[in-house]
GROMACS .gro file of C-alpha atoms in nm:
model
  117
    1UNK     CA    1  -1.597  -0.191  -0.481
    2UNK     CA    2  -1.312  -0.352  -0.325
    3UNK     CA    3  -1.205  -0.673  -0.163
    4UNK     CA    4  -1.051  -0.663   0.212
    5UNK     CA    5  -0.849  -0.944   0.332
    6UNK     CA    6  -0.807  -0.956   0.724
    7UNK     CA    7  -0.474  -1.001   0.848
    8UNK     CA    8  -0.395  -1.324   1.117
    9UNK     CA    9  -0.334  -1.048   1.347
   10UNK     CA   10  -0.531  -0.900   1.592
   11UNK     CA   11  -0.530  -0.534   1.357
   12UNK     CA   12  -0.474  -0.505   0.989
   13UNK     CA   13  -0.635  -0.567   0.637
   14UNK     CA   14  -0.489  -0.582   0.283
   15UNK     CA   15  -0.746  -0.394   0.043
   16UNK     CA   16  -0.703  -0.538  -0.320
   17UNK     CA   17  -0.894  -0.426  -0.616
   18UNK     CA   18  -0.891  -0.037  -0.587
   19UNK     CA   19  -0.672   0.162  -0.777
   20UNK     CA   20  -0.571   0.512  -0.562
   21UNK     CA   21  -0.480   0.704  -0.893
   22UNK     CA   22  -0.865   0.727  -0.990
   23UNK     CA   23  -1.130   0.950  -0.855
   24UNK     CA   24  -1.305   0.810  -0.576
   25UNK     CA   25  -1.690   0.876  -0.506
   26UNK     CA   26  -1.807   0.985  -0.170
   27UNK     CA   27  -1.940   0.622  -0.116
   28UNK     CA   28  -1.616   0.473  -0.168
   29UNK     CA   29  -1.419   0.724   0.033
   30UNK     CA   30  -1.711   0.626   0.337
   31UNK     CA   31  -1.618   0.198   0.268
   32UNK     CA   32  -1.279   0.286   0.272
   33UNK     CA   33  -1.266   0.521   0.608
   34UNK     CA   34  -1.465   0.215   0.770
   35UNK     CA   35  -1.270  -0.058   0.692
   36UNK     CA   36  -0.933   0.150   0.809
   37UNK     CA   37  -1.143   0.194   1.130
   38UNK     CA   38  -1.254  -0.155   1.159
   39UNK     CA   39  -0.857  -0.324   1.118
   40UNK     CA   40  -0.701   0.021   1.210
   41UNK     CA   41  -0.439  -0.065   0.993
   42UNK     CA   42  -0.497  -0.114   0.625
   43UNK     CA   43  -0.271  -0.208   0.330
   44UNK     CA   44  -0.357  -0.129  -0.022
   45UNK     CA   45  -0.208  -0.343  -0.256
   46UNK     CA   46  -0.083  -0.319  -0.635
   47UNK     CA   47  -0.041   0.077  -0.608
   48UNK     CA   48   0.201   0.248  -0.843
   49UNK     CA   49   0.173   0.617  -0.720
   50UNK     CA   50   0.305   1.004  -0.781
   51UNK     CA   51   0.322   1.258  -0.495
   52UNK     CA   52   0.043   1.386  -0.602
   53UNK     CA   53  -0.172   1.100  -0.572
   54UNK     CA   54  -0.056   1.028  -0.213
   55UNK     CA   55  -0.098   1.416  -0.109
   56UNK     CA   56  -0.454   1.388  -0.273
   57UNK     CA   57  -0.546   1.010  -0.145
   58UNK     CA   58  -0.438   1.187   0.286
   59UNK     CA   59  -0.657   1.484   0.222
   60UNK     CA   60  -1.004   1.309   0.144
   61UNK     CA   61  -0.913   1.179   0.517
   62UNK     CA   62  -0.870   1.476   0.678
   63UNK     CA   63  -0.651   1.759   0.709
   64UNK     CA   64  -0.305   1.697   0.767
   65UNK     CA   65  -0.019   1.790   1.010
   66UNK     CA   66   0.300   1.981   0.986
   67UNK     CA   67   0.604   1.682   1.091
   68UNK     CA   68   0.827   1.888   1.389
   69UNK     CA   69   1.120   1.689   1.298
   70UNK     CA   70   1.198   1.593   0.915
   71UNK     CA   71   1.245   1.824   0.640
   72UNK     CA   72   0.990   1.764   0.375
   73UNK     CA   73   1.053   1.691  -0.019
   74UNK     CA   74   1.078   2.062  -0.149
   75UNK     CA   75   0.767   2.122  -0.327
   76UNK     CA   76   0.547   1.904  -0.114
   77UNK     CA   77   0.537   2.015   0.263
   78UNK     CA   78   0.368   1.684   0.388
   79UNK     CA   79   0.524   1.450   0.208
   80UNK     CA   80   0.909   1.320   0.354
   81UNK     CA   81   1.096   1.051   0.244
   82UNK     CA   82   1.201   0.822   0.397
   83UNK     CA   83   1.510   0.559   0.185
   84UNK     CA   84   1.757   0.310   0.267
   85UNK     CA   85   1.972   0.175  -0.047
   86UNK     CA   86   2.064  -0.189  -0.077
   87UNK     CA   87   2.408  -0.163   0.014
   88UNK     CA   88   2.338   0.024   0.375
   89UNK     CA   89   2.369  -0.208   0.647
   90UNK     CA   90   2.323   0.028   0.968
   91UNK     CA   91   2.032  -0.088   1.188
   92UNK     CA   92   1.708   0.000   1.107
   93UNK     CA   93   1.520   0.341   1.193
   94UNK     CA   94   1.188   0.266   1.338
   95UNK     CA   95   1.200  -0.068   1.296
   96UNK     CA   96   0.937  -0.160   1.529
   97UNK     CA   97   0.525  -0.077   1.587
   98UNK     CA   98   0.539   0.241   1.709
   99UNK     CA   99   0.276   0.561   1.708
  100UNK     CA  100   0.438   0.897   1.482
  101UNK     CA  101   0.404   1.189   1.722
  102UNK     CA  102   0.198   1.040   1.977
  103UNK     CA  103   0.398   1.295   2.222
  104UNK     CA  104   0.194   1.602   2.042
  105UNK     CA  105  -0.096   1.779   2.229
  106UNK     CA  106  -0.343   1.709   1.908
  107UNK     CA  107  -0.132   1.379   1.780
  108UNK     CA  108  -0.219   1.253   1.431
  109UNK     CA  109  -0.500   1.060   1.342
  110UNK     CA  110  -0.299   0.859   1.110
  111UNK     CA  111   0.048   0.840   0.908
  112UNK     CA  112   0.008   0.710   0.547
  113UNK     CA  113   0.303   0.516   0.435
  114UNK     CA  114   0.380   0.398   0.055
  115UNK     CA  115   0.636   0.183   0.045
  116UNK     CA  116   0.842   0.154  -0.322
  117UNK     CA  117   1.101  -0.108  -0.395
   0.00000   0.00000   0.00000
């Protein structure tokens, strides 16, 4: 299916092995959704994904939620991007662990990230 490697940390897991661009059966949507609950914070490795595939990949785990405070890539209302270019040097946004709209009266479950270098 897939392999999960636990982090040294007390949360976390990289998943290696499963491509996020291919169908997934209900079975490996289930493994999945139980190993982000057991490490609560999981890392899939190797990906090389569209919008598409990341708008897809959040819906099979729920529904998602409008963001109150960024503007969204036009064409894809729950998708934002977030970039910083090479040369910037101003401190980082967000830099450290923190929980995206915890402050809401239904927070989300979850923020999916997908990082590109």
């Amino acid at each position: 299916m897939f392999e999960v490697i636990p982090s040294d940390s007390s949360c976390g897991a990289t998943i290696r092995g499963l491509d996020l661009r291919l169908p997934r059966s209900a079975e490996l949507l289930s493994q999945l959704r139980k190993t982000w609950l057991t490490h609560q914070v999981i890392a899939v490795a190797g990906q090389d994904l569209a919008i598409a595939d990341l708008e897809r990949i959040t819906l099979e785990f729920g529904p998602r939620s409008e963001d109150p405070f960024i503007a969204p890539i036009p064409g894809h209302q729950h998708v934002v991007e977030v970039r910083r270019e090479a040369h910037e040097r101003t401190k980082l946004f967000a830099e450290n662990w923190h929980s995206d709209w915890s402050f809401l009266p239904r927070p989300p479950a979850a923020t999916a990230l997908y990082d590109k270098v």
